Coordinates of C-alpha atoms in Angstrom, one line a residue:
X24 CA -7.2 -15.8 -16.7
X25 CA -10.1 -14.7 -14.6
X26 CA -12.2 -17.2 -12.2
X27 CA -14.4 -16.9 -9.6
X28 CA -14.1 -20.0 -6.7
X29 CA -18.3 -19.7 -5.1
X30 CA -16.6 -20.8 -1.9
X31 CA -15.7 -18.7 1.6
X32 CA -12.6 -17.5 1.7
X33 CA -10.4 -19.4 4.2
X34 CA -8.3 -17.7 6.7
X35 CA -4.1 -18.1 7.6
X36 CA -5.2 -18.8 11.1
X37 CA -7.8 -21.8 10.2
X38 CA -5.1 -22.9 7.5
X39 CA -2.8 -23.3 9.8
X40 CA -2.0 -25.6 12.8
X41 CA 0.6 -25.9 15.7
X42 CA 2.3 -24.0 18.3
X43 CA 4.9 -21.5 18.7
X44 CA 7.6 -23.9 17.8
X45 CA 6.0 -26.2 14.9
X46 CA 3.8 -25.1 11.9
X47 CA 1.4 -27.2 9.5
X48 CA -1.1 -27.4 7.4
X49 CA -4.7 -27.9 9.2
X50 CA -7.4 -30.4 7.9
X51 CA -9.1 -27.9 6.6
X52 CA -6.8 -26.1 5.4
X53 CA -5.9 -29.4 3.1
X54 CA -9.1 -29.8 2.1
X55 CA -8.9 -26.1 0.7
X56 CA -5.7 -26.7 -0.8
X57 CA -7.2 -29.6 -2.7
X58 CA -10.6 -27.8 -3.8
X59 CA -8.5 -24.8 -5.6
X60 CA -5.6 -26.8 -6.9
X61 CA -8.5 -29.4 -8.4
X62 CA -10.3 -26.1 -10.4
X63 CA -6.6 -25.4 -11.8
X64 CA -5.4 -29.0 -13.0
X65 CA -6.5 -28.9 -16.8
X66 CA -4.8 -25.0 -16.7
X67 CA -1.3 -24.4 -18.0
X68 CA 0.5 -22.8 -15.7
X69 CA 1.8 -18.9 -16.1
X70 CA 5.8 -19.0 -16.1
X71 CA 7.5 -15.3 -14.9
X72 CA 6.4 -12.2 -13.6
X73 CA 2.6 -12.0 -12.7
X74 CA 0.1 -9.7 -12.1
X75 CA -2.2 -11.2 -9.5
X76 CA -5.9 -9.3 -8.9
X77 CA -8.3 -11.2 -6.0
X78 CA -11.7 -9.4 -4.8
X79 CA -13.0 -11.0 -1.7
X80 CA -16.3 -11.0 -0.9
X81 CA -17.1 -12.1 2.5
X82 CA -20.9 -13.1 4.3
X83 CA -20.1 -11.0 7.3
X84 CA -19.4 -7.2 8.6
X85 CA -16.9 -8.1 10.2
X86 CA -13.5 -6.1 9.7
X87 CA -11.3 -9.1 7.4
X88 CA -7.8 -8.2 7.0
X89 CA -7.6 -9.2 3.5
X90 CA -3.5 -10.2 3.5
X91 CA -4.6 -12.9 5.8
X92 CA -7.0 -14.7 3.1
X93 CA -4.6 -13.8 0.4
X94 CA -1.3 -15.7 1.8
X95 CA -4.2 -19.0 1.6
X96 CA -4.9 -18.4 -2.5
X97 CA -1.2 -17.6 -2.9
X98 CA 0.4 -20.8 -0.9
X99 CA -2.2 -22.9 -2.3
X100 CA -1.7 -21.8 -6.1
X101 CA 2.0 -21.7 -6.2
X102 CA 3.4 -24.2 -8.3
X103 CA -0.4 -24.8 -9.8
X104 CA -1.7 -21.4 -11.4
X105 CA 2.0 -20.0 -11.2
X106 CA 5.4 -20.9 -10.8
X107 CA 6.0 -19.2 -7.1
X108 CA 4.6 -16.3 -5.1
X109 CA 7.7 -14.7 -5.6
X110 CA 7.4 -14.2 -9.3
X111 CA 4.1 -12.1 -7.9
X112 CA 5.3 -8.2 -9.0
X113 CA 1.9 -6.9 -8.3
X114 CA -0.9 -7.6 -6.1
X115 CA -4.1 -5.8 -5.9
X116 CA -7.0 -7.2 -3.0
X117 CA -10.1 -6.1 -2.5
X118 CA -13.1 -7.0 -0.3
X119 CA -16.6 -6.4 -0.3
X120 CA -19.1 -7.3 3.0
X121 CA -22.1 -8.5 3.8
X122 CA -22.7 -10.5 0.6
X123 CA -25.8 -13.7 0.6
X124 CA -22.6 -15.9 -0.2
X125 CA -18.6 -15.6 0.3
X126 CA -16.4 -16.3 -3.1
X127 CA -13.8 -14.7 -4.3
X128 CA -12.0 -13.8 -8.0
X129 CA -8.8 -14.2 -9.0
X130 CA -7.3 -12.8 -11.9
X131 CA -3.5 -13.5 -13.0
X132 CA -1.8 -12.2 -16.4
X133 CA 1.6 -12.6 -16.9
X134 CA 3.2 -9.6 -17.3
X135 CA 5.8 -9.3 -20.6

């Protein structure tokens, strides 16, 4: 399964809320949440070891460090596109800058 999402890629830092001794989910970071798991409703979900591919491509210059947008797709896939991030036995990101508009693809095959 390959799609592409035309929206910016969100952050760990905006999806996230809290202090040092409590973490949550931000508003935002719902609302994100809700926009991917909404593309993946009519989808059946990919049981066992996965492959996972996502290519960034953000409006900026600015350096992104791409595990931080990642851990956002993964937490907010998990039990949607895929049973659990820890069925995940590879990963491959990549990033592209200074695009007209931010999406990103994501690709996931199970692997046999």
């Amino acid at each position: 399964m390959s799609y592409t999402y035309n929206i910016k890629p969100l952050s760990y830092y905006k999806y996230l809320s809290g202090n040092s001794m409590r973490k949550y989910t931000s508003k935002e970071g719902v609302e994100y949440k809700r926009i991917l798991q909404e593309k993946f409703k009519d989808i059946e979900m990919i049981k066992g070891r996965i492959d996972v591919e996502i290519h960034f491509i953000f409006d900026n210059k600015r350096k992104n460090d791409l595990d931080n947008f990642a851990k956002v797709v993964l937490d907010c896939l998990g039990g949607v596109a895929f049973e659990d991030d820890r069925y995940i036995y590879k990963l491959l990101l990549t990033k592209e800058d200074g695009a007209e508009r931010p999406s990103f693809t994501l690709r996931i095959k199970q692997i046999l």
